[in-house]
Structure formats: structure tokens, C-alpha cells
XYZ file of C-alpha atoms in Angstrom:
325
model
C 95.985 4.475 -69.146
C 92.818 5.051 -67.708
C 91.018 7.151 -70.155
C 92.234 9.826 -72.188
C 94.635 12.340 -70.547
C 92.648 15.377 -71.288
C 89.858 14.354 -69.115
C 88.818 16.323 -66.399
C 87.080 13.544 -64.539
C 86.986 13.906 -60.454
C 90.213 12.292 -59.660
C 92.123 13.031 -56.800
C 95.952 13.449 -57.315
C 96.664 9.822 -56.395
C 94.410 8.693 -59.115
C 95.470 10.711 -61.731
C 97.451 9.178 -64.768
C 101.185 9.746 -64.448
C 103.124 11.204 -67.454
C 106.590 11.536 -67.358
C 108.609 13.951 -69.636
C 112.188 13.028 -70.247
C 114.430 15.769 -71.162
C 112.168 18.662 -69.421
C 114.745 21.050 -69.189
C 115.328 21.232 -73.118
C 113.493 23.919 -75.315
C 111.152 21.497 -76.372
C 110.640 19.748 -73.139
C 109.895 22.514 -71.404
C 107.312 23.686 -73.708
C 105.781 19.949 -73.367
C 105.764 20.556 -69.517
C 103.968 23.757 -69.881
C 101.261 22.398 -72.040
C 100.670 19.250 -70.070
C 100.705 21.133 -66.804
C 97.354 22.415 -67.579
C 95.798 18.933 -67.515
C 94.439 17.145 -64.385
C 97.473 14.478 -64.383
C 100.434 13.891 -62.303
C 103.423 15.086 -64.124
C 106.973 14.250 -63.599
C 109.716 16.565 -65.429
C 112.886 14.561 -65.721
C 115.765 17.079 -66.181
C 119.523 17.067 -66.176
C 119.916 20.671 -65.822
C 117.862 23.164 -63.612
C 114.048 23.239 -64.160
C 111.351 25.453 -62.595
C 107.584 23.828 -62.432
C 105.370 26.294 -64.411
C 103.196 28.450 -62.455
C 99.438 28.047 -62.260
C 99.180 24.557 -63.716
C 96.618 22.158 -62.845
C 98.924 19.179 -62.704
C 100.460 17.771 -59.696
C 104.186 18.184 -60.755
C 107.227 17.090 -59.480
C 110.966 17.649 -60.784
C 113.388 14.784 -60.951
C 117.349 15.961 -61.428
C 118.835 12.957 -63.352
C 121.535 12.048 -65.674
C 119.730 9.257 -67.566
C 123.046 7.548 -68.634
C 123.643 6.733 -65.159
C 122.882 3.116 -63.797
C 119.446 3.093 -62.653
C 118.304 6.684 -63.660
C 115.873 5.515 -66.064
C 114.080 2.978 -63.811
C 113.598 5.555 -61.253
C 112.429 8.046 -63.782
C 109.960 6.250 -65.315
C 108.518 4.177 -62.267
C 104.783 3.868 -62.351
C 104.495 5.912 -65.283
C 101.291 5.569 -67.474
C 102.899 7.356 -70.482
C 106.366 8.444 -71.309
C 107.326 11.439 -73.549
C 111.052 10.773 -74.548
C 112.666 14.159 -75.703
C 116.215 13.584 -74.877
C 118.736 13.769 -77.637
C 122.676 14.427 -77.961
C 123.191 17.960 -78.804
C 126.101 20.152 -78.553
C 126.485 24.145 -78.398
C 123.409 25.933 -79.534
C 121.215 22.650 -79.903
C 123.209 21.313 -82.643
C 122.503 17.521 -83.947
C 125.521 17.477 -85.808
C 127.810 16.013 -83.254
C 126.148 12.571 -84.012
C 128.576 11.822 -86.636
C 131.708 12.488 -84.409
C 130.916 12.024 -80.811
C 130.686 8.494 -79.314
C 128.112 9.577 -76.737
C 125.643 10.424 -79.145
C 124.739 6.681 -79.882
C 124.398 5.855 -76.532
C 121.867 8.779 -75.817
C 120.162 8.717 -78.968
C 119.646 5.117 -79.340
C 120.869 3.583 -75.861
C 118.477 5.495 -73.888
C 115.381 4.302 -76.079
C 116.075 0.847 -75.283
C 116.615 1.482 -71.478
C 113.383 3.264 -71.396
C 111.640 0.184 -73.320
C 113.042 -2.064 -71.062
C 111.927 -0.359 -67.941
C 108.456 0.184 -69.310
C 108.173 -3.567 -70.162
C 108.708 -4.889 -66.610
C 106.158 -2.232 -65.167
C 103.761 -4.433 -62.801
C 100.131 -4.596 -63.337
C 97.792 -6.272 -65.555
C 96.529 -3.275 -67.367
C 97.501 -1.917 -70.805
C 101.125 -1.253 -71.357
C 102.611 2.466 -70.967
C 102.410 4.753 -73.859
C 105.852 5.737 -75.072
C 106.162 8.791 -77.342
C 109.486 9.310 -79.230
C 110.643 12.558 -80.562
C 112.163 11.744 -83.870
C 113.195 13.898 -86.922
C 111.770 13.988 -90.469
C 115.326 13.639 -91.559
C 114.383 9.855 -91.101
C 111.878 10.067 -94.003
C 114.875 10.717 -96.152
C 116.281 7.146 -96.470
C 119.140 7.645 -98.817
C 122.354 6.418 -97.983
C 123.690 9.844 -97.174
C 121.477 10.742 -94.601
C 122.831 12.291 -91.478
C 124.327 10.276 -88.343
C 121.941 11.706 -86.451
C 118.942 10.802 -88.756
C 120.404 7.276 -88.841
C 120.492 6.952 -85.058
C 116.698 8.575 -84.584
C 115.847 5.716 -87.258
C 117.439 3.025 -85.234
C 115.467 4.302 -82.211
C 112.175 4.224 -83.971
C 112.748 0.416 -85.210
C 113.568 -0.376 -81.258
C 110.070 1.531 -80.240
C 108.067 -0.151 -82.967
C 109.521 -3.696 -82.375
C 108.706 -3.283 -78.630
C 105.311 -1.973 -79.662
C 104.799 -5.045 -81.951
C 105.619 -7.353 -78.599
C 103.152 -5.484 -76.578
C 105.932 -4.091 -74.397
C 104.479 -0.429 -74.671
C 102.117 1.479 -76.868
C 104.675 3.480 -79.072
C 104.394 6.248 -81.329
C 107.241 8.297 -82.964
C 106.683 11.579 -83.805
C 108.881 12.796 -86.762
C 109.213 16.691 -85.998
C 110.543 19.132 -88.642
C 112.925 22.081 -87.774
C 111.513 23.587 -84.656
C 111.701 27.244 -83.932
C 112.472 28.196 -80.360
C 114.208 30.906 -78.376
C 116.634 28.963 -77.020
C 118.304 26.454 -79.591
C 118.645 25.916 -83.230
C 119.050 27.848 -86.306
C 116.537 30.589 -85.591
C 118.048 32.175 -82.420
C 121.262 31.909 -83.802
C 120.535 34.017 -86.786
C 118.717 36.311 -84.749
C 121.659 36.901 -82.659
C 123.903 37.656 -85.429
C 121.406 39.886 -87.182
C 121.146 41.782 -83.889
C 124.884 41.919 -83.895
C 124.772 43.561 -87.443
C 126.500 40.487 -88.815
C 125.637 38.858 -92.320
C 123.447 35.931 -92.487
C 125.183 33.044 -94.342
C 123.859 30.113 -96.546
C 125.437 27.154 -97.745
C 123.353 27.411 -101.017
C 121.345 29.856 -102.978
C 118.589 29.851 -100.756
C 115.771 28.148 -102.389
C 116.308 24.952 -100.399
C 112.759 24.463 -98.572
C 112.307 23.072 -95.142
C 109.346 22.863 -92.607
C 109.511 24.820 -89.401
C 107.235 24.431 -86.524
C 106.870 26.839 -83.659
C 107.897 25.135 -80.442
C 104.593 25.519 -78.663
C 102.773 23.828 -81.719
C 105.455 20.833 -81.216
C 104.183 20.568 -77.539
C 100.622 20.460 -78.518
C 101.482 17.757 -80.914
C 102.712 15.556 -78.295
C 99.655 16.429 -75.831
C 97.309 15.375 -78.812
C 99.454 12.245 -79.648
C 98.647 11.182 -76.129
C 94.868 11.769 -76.516
C 95.120 9.437 -79.577
C 97.746 6.994 -78.581
C 95.590 4.049 -79.453
C 94.777 5.147 -83.124
C 98.688 6.077 -83.541
C 99.836 2.722 -81.726
C 102.748 1.430 -83.652
C 103.320 4.227 -86.010
C 105.970 6.848 -87.143
C 104.283 10.053 -88.132
C 105.585 13.186 -89.367
C 104.047 16.075 -87.728
C 104.811 18.687 -90.317
C 104.985 22.508 -90.155
C 105.188 25.290 -92.246
C 107.348 25.190 -95.607
C 109.540 27.823 -96.353
C 112.671 28.307 -98.395
C 115.663 29.064 -96.032
C 116.490 32.342 -97.798
C 113.059 33.701 -97.231
C 113.391 32.618 -93.592
C 116.575 34.322 -93.010
C 115.439 37.577 -94.589
C 112.506 37.521 -92.306
C 114.877 37.459 -89.521
C 116.920 40.075 -90.685
C 114.007 42.315 -91.167
C 112.774 41.710 -87.769
C 115.866 42.332 -86.284
C 116.117 45.588 -88.136
C 113.069 46.693 -86.265
C 115.106 46.324 -82.769
C 117.992 47.832 -83.984
C 116.850 50.674 -86.125
C 119.470 49.679 -88.572
C 118.919 48.562 -92.069
C 118.407 44.981 -92.295
C 121.752 42.751 -92.823
C 122.612 41.104 -95.564
C 121.797 37.569 -96.429
C 124.714 35.889 -98.183
C 125.411 32.604 -100.055
C 128.822 31.279 -98.789
C 130.950 28.116 -99.459
C 129.671 25.042 -97.400
C 132.028 24.027 -94.556
C 133.510 20.311 -94.498
C 131.137 19.124 -92.049
C 127.953 19.959 -94.375
C 125.922 17.118 -95.477
C 124.181 16.017 -98.879
C 120.582 16.720 -96.871
C 121.865 20.347 -96.198
C 121.149 20.736 -99.991
C 118.070 19.128 -100.854
C 114.279 19.888 -100.181
C 112.379 17.304 -97.736
C 109.115 16.062 -98.924
C 107.034 15.128 -95.960
C 103.717 13.756 -95.844
C 102.168 14.579 -92.558
C 98.543 13.811 -93.373
C 98.327 10.508 -91.295
C 98.883 12.581 -88.148
C 96.741 15.294 -88.809
C 94.007 13.230 -90.101
C 93.853 11.044 -86.967
C 94.334 13.874 -84.579
C 92.883 17.154 -86.285
C 96.161 18.757 -85.133
C 97.496 21.558 -87.067
C 100.112 24.287 -86.552
C 98.415 27.467 -84.912
C 101.424 29.936 -84.797
C 102.217 31.234 -88.209
C 105.954 31.349 -89.023
C 106.235 35.150 -88.965
C 104.904 35.160 -85.555
C 107.400 32.759 -84.645
C 110.108 34.551 -85.943
C 109.041 37.749 -84.198
C 108.851 35.980 -80.909
C 112.411 34.472 -81.329
C 113.931 37.834 -82.203
C 112.137 39.655 -79.304
C 113.454 36.674 -76.942
C 116.896 37.091 -78.039
C 116.781 40.750 -77.678
C 115.179 40.696 -74.039
C 118.103 38.262 -73.223
C 120.740 40.476 -74.343
C 119.276 43.456 -72.439
C 119.107 41.360 -69.515
C 122.718 40.383 -69.669
C 123.690 43.834 -70.070
């Protein structure tokens, strides 16, 4: 890749580095595209669903609609790329990763697509450095016990493929292990916000003291951007990104309190309930994650405090409901 991707050197559009974002219509993917659209690069947003180019960006952006599991789709998507950001994951419902344990398609998407992307990057023509490949992984991988989730096992397998390819010189590979990412489109925060706004109690499968790291989606997008700038130093690593550590009970109560400001009613209760059959061992344990490597190499730190991320999610869910009538 010709120089850091943050450079504002006097390239014309044809000489700007090409960055491909796979999974651009997801809530993390769309945030990554917004972040990168501020740079003087060529940007290819590959999305299975509808996707609009961010307004006012400096990047020369194209949108490609594709199902990457179809034959030839990966080759077309990554052709000519200087860097690829792989954000595709098999999710069901409102962004649930739990289907990895029961849906045979999950292995194909979570692991097989990584192999396909590596294979296409490895055959790219030219005698320059190999393309950079950033993989979105999960901090669940760090919990190496036998009881970790099927999703974590699949992401661990994807990481191994990436780092093996890096050792062979096929790609310049970096896996970013994300914590629970807070955005308005999917995941636990908007789901709980919706329940609180409807006056429903928020339920937990434990006493609320289980601690997790949470990261605003815009901070996650910045993490991928700075990883591109430090790809040489991060080459061959799987790095935890880290976030804000909070007890789940405290998070749910914060969501209930913020929702009450919108509804004018008292905050809904936060209750402990019996866990469902599909709950996993990891749901009841703290995750102790060391994110010092990524932070020391890149200087990245989360900028959005958790209380503001919660405010943004509850406000976004409120606006969606109002727009839907």
C-alpha cells in the first residue's frame, strides 16, 4: 500500500489507495464507511442490503451489492484492493450471534468467507506489498475455555486462517477483537431500549454484577481506521480493542433511566430471571481482556463515554418509533 491511508497527498482519484469494506450495510460496517469516507481514498462499500453513500465525504466511493457466498462474488468484491476490512458475520434477528451454534450457514459465513477473501488477496497481481486484511473478531475468543460459544470458536478459526496467511506473506493481516458494540441498529442496547420505552421490565439472567466491555460504534469504526494506519506494526497480531467496563445491571438501569426521560414515566424495573436453555457458560462470567497492545501501538482510546452512547441509542430508538407512527 502506498503510504498511510490517512495521507492527504496530492493523488488524483485513480492513484488513491483502494479500501474495500465487506459488510458495509451492517451497523458497524456503515460506521466504518462513514469514518473512511472522510479520507482521500477510493472506497468500495460491499453490502448485501441497501446502502447509501455518506454525504459530504472526500473518498471516491462506489457501492457494490453482493451476496458474498455466491460464486465469484468475493473475487469481484476485493479485486484491486490495497486493503480489505472484513466485517461480515452471520447474525439472526436483531444482530444475534447465537445462531452460530444451530445454523449450518454460520460456519460458511464466519469462517469460509475469510478463507475465500484470503485466497483472492493472495492471487492479486503486482509485485508490491500484499494487501492489508483487517478482520472483525470478538473478545470472546480470548476466553479459551472449552465452554466458549460456537461463535467464538468460529471467530477463533477465522483468526487462525488470517494469521497463517500472514505468516505465508499472502496478506498483511490483523484481527481486531471487539467488545460488545453499542449502536442504534442491533444488539443488546437497542433491544433493551425498545422494551424500556414500551414499559416492559428489563431482564437479566444473573444478579447483574457480571461485567462486560462496551464500545460505541463510532469508536469501533475509528479503531479500524487507525489499524489501517498502523498495519505494519500490527501485522500478524490478534488485538483486543477494549472499551468501557460496566456491570450489566448498571447498564440496564442506565437504559431504563434514560428511557424514562422520554416517556415521562418512572423507570421500568430491572429484574433477574431464570436463564433460557440457550444461555451459555460465558454469559455468567466476567471477561478479563487486555487491550494494551492495540492502544500502545496506535494511541487509540475510546472517545464516546458510555452514558452518551446509551443516550444516543435510546434517542435513536425513540425517533424510529415516532417515524413509524
